[in-house]
Coordinates of N, CA and C in Angstrom, one line a residue:
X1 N 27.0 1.6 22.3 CA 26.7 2.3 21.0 C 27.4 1.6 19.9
X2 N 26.9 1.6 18.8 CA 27.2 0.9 17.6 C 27.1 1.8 16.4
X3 N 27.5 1.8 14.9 CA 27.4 2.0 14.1 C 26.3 1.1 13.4
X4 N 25.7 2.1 12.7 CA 24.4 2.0 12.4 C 24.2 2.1 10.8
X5 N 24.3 1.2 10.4 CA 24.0 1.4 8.6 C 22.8 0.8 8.1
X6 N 22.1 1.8 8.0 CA 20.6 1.5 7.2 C 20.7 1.8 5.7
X7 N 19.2 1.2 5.1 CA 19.1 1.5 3.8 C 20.1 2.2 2.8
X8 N 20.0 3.6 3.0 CA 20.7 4.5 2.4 C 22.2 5.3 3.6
X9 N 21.6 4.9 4.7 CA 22.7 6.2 5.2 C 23.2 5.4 6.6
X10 N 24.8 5.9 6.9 CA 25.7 5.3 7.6 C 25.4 6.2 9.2
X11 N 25.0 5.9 10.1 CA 24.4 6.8 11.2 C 25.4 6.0 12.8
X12 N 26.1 6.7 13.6 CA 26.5 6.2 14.9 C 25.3 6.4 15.8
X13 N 24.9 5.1 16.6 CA 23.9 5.5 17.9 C 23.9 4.6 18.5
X14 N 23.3 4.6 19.6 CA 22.9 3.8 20.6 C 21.5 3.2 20.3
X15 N 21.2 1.6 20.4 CA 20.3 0.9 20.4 C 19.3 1.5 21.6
X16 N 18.1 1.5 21.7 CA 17.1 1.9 23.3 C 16.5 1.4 23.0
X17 N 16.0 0.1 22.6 CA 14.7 -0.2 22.5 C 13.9 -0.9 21.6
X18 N 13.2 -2.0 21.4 CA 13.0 -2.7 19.9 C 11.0 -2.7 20.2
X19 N 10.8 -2.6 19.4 CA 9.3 -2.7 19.7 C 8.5 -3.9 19.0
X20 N 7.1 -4.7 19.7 CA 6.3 -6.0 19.2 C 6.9 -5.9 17.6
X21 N 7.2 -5.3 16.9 CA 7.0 -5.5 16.1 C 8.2 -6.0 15.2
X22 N 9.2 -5.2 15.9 CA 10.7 -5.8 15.2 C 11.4 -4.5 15.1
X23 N 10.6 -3.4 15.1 CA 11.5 -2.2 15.2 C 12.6 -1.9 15.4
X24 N 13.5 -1.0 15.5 CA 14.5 -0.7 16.3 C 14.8 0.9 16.4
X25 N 14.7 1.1 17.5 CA 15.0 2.4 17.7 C 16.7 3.0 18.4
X26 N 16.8 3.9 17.8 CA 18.5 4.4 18.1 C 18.0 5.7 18.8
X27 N 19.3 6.5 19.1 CA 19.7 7.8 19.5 C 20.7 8.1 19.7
X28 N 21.5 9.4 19.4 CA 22.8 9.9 19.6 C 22.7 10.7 19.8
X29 N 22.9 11.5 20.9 CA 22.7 12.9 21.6 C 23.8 14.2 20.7
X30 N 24.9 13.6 20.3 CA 25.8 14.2 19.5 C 25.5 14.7 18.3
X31 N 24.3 14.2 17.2 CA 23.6 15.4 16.2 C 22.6 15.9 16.8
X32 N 22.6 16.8 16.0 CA 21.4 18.0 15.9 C 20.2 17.4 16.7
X33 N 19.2 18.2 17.1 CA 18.3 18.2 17.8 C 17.2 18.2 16.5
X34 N 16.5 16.7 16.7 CA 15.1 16.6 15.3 C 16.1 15.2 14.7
X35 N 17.1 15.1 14.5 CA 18.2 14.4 13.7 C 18.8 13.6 14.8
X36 N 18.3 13.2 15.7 CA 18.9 12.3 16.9 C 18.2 11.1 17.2
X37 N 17.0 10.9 17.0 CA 16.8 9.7 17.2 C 16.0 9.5 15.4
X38 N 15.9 8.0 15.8 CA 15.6 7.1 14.5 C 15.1 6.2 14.6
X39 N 14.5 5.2 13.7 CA 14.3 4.3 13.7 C 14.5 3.4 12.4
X40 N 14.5 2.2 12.8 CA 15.1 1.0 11.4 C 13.7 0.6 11.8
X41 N 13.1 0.3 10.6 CA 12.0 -0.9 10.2 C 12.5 -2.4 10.1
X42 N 11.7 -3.3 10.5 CA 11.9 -4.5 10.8 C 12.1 -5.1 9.1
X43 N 12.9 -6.0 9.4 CA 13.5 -6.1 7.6 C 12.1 -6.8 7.4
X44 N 11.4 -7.5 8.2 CA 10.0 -8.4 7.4 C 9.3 -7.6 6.4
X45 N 9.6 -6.1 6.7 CA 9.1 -5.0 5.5 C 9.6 -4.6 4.4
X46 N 10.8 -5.0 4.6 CA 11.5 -4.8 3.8 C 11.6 -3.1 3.3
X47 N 11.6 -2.7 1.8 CA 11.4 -1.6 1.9 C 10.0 -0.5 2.3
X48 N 9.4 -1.8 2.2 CA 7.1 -1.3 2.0 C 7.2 -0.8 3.4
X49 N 7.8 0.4 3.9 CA 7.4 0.6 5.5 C 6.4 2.0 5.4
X50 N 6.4 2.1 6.2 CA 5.6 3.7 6.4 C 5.5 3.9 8.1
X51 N 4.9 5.6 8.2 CA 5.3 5.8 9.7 C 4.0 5.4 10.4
X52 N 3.1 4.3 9.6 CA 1.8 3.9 10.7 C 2.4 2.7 11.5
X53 N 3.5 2.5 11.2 CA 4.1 0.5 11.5 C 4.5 1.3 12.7
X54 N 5.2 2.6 13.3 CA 5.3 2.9 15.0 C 4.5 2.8 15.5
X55 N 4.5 1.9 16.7 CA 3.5 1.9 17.6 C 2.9 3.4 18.5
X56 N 2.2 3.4 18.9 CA 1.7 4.4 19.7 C 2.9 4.9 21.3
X57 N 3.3 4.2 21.4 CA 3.8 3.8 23.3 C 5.3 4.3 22.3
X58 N 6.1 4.5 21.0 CA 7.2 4.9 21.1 C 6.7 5.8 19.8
X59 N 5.4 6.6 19.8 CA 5.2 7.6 18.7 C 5.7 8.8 19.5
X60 N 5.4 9.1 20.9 CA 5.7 9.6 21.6 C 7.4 10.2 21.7
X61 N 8.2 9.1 22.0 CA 9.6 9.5 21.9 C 10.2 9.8 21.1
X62 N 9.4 9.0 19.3 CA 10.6 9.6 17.9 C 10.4 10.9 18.1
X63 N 8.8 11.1 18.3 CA 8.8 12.8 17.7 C 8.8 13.6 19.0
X64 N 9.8 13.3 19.7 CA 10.1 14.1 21.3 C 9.3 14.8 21.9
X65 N 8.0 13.7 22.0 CA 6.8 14.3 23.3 C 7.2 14.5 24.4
X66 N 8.3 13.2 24.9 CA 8.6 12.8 26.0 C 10.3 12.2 25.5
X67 N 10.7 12.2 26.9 CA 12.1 11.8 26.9 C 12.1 10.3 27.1
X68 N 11.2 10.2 28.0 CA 10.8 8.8 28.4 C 10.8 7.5 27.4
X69 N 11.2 6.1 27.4 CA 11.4 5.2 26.2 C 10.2 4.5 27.1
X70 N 8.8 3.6 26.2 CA 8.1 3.1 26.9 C 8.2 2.5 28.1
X71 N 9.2 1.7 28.3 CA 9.8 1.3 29.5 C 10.3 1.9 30.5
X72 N 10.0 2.9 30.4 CA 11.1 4.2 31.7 C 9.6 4.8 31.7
X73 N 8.5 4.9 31.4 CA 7.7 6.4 31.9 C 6.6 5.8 32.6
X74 N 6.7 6.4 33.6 CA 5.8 6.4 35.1 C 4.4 6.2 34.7
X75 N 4.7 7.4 34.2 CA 3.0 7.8 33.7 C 1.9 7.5 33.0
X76 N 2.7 6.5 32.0 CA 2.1 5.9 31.3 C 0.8 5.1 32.0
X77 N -0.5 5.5 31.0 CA -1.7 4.6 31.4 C -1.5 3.3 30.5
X78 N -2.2 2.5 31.1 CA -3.1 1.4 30.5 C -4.0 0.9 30.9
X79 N -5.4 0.9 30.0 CA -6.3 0.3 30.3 C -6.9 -0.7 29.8
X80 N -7.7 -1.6 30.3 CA -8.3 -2.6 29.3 C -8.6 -3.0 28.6
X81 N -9.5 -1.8 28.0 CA -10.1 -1.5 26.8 C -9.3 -1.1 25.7
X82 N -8.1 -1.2 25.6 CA -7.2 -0.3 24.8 C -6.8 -2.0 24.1
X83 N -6.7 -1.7 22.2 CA -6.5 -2.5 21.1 C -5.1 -2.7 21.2
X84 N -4.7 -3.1 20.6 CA -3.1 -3.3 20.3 C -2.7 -2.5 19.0
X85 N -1.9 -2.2 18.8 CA -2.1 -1.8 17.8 C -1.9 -1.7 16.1
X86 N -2.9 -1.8 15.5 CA -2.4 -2.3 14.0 C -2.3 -0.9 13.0
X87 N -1.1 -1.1 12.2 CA -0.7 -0.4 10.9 C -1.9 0.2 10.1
X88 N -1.4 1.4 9.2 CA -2.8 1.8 8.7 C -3.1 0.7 7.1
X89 N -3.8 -0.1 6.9 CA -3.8 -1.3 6.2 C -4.9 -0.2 4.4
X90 N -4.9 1.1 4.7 CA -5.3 1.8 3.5 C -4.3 1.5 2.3
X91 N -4.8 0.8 1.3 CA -4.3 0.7 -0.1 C -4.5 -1.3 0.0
X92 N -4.2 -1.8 0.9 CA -4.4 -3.5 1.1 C -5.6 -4.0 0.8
X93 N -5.5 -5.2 0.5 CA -6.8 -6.1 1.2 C -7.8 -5.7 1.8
X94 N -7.1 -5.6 3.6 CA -7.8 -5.6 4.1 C -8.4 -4.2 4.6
X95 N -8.2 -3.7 3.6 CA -9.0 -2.1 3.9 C -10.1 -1.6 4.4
X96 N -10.4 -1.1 5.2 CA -11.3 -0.7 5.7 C -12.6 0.0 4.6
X97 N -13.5 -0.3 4.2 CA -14.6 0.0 2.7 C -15.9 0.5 4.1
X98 N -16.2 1.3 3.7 CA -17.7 1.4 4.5 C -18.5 1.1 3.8
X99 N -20.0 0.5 4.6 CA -21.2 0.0 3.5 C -22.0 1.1 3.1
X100 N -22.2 1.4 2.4 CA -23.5 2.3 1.6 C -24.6 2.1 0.6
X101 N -25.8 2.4 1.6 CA -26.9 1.8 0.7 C -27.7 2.7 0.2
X102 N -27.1 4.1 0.3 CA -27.8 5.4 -0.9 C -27.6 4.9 -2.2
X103 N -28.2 5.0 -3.1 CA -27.9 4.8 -4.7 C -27.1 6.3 -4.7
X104 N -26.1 5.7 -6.3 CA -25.2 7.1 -6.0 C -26.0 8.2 -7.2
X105 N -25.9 8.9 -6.9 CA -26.4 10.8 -7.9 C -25.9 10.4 -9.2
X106 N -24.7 9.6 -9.2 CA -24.4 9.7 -10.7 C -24.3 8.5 -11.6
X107 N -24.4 7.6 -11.9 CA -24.2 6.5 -12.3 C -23.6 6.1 -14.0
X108 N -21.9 5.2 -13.8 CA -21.4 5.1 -14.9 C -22.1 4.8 -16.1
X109 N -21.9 5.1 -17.6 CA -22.2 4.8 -18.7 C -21.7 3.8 -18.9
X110 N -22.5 3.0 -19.5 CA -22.3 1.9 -19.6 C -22.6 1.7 -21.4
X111 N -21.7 1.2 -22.4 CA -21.8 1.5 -23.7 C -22.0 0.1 -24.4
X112 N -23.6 0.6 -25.2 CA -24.1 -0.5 -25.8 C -23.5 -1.9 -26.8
X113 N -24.0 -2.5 -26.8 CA -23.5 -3.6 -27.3 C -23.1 -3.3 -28.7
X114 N -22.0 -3.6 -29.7 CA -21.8 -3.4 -30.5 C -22.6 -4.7 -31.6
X115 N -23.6 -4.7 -32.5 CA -23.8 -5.4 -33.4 C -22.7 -6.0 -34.3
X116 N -22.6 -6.9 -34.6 CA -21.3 -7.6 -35.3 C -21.2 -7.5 -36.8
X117 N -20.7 -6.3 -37.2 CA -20.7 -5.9 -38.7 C -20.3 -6.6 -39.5
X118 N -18.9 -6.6 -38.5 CA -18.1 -7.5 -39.3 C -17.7 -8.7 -40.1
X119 N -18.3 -9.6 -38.7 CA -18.4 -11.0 -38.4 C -19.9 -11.2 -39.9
X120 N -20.9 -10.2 -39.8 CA -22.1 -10.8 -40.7 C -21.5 -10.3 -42.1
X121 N -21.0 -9.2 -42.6 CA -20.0 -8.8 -43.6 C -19.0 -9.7 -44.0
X122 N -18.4 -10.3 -43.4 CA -17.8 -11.1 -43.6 C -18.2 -12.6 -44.0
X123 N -19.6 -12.9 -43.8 CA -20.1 -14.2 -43.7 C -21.2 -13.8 -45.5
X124 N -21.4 -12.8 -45.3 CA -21.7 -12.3 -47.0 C -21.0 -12.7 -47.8
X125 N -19.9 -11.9 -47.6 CA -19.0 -11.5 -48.8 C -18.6 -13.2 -48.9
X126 N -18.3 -13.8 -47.6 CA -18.0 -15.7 -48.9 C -19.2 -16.2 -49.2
X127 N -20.4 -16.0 -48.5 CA -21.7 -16.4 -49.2 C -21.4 -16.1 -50.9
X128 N -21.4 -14.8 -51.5 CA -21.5 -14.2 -52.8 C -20.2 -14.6 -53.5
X129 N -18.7 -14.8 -52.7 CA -18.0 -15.4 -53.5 C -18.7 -16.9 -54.1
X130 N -18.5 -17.5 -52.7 CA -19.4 -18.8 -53.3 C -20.4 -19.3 -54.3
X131 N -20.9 -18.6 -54.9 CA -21.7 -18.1 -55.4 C -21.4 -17.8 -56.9
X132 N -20.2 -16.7 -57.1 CA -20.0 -16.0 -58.4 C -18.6 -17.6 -58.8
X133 N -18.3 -18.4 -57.7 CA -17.7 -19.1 -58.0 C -18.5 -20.6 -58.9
X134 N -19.4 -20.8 -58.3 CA -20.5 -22.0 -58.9 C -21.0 -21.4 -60.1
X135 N -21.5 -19.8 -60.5 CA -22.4 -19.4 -61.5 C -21.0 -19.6 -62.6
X136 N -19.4 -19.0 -62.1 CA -18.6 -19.0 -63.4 C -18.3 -20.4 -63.6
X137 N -18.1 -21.8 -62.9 CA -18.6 -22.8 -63.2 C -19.9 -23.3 -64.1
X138 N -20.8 -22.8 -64.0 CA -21.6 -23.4 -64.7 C -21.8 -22.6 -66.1
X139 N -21.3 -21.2 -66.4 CA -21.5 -20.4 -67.3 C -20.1 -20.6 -68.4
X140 N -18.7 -21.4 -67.8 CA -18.0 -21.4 -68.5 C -17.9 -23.4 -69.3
X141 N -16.6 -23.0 -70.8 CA -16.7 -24.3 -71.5 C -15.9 -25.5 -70.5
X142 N -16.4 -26.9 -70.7 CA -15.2 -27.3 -70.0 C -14.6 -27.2 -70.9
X143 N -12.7 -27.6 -70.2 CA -11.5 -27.4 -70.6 C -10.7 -28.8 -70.7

């Protein structure tokens, strides 16, 4: 057993177990019952963890299905057909999108092009300077 200092909080336990992924799981029989076992996230995550990064084979033990640590239970199946298991990857890249080829009920507004008031107002008003500038040229004495 070792002392145990994670992120925020100073915890005594016993190591049982590290999972594919880098996990680490503790326990101390000595607190509370719900407040005895734990787990440390693999620092590769740094703080970005969440509780989909537990594997299946030790979801079991944090949340006291079984006493059993994957390595100790008998009973445990496996079959062939069984994936390995990946993180819920909702908010990423590689997010899971379904395809859909209904057109949707509602469809955004989309707001028309704006004519350039400005830009042609603007190309006036020095047309007419230009303009009141050549006429007071030619209307006044030279000097």
């Amino acid at each position: 057993c070792i002392f145990h200092c994670s992120h925020d909080d100073l915890k005594i336990g016993c190591l049982v177990g590290t999972d594919q992924f880098g996990n680490k799981y503790y326990e101390n029989n000595n607190y509370f019952f719900g407040r005895n076992r734990w787990v440390e996230y693999s620092p590769a995550f740094g703080f970005d963890y969440d509780a989909s990064m537990i594997p299946p084979e030790w979801f079991g033990w944090i949340h006291y299905r079984t006493d059993y640590r994957p390595c100790e239970d008998p009973t445990r199946p496996f079959y062939s057909w069984q994936k390995p298991h990946v993180m819920n990857l909702s908010g990423t890249p590689d997010e899971y999108v379904p395809y859909d080829t209904t057109r949707p009920k509602i469809e955004q507004w989309v707001p028309p092009k704006p004519e350039c008031h400005l830009a042609k107002s603007a190309l006036d008003t020095k047309t007419s300077l230009q303009t009141d500038i050549n006429h007071h040229h030619q209307c006044s004495p030279p000097t």
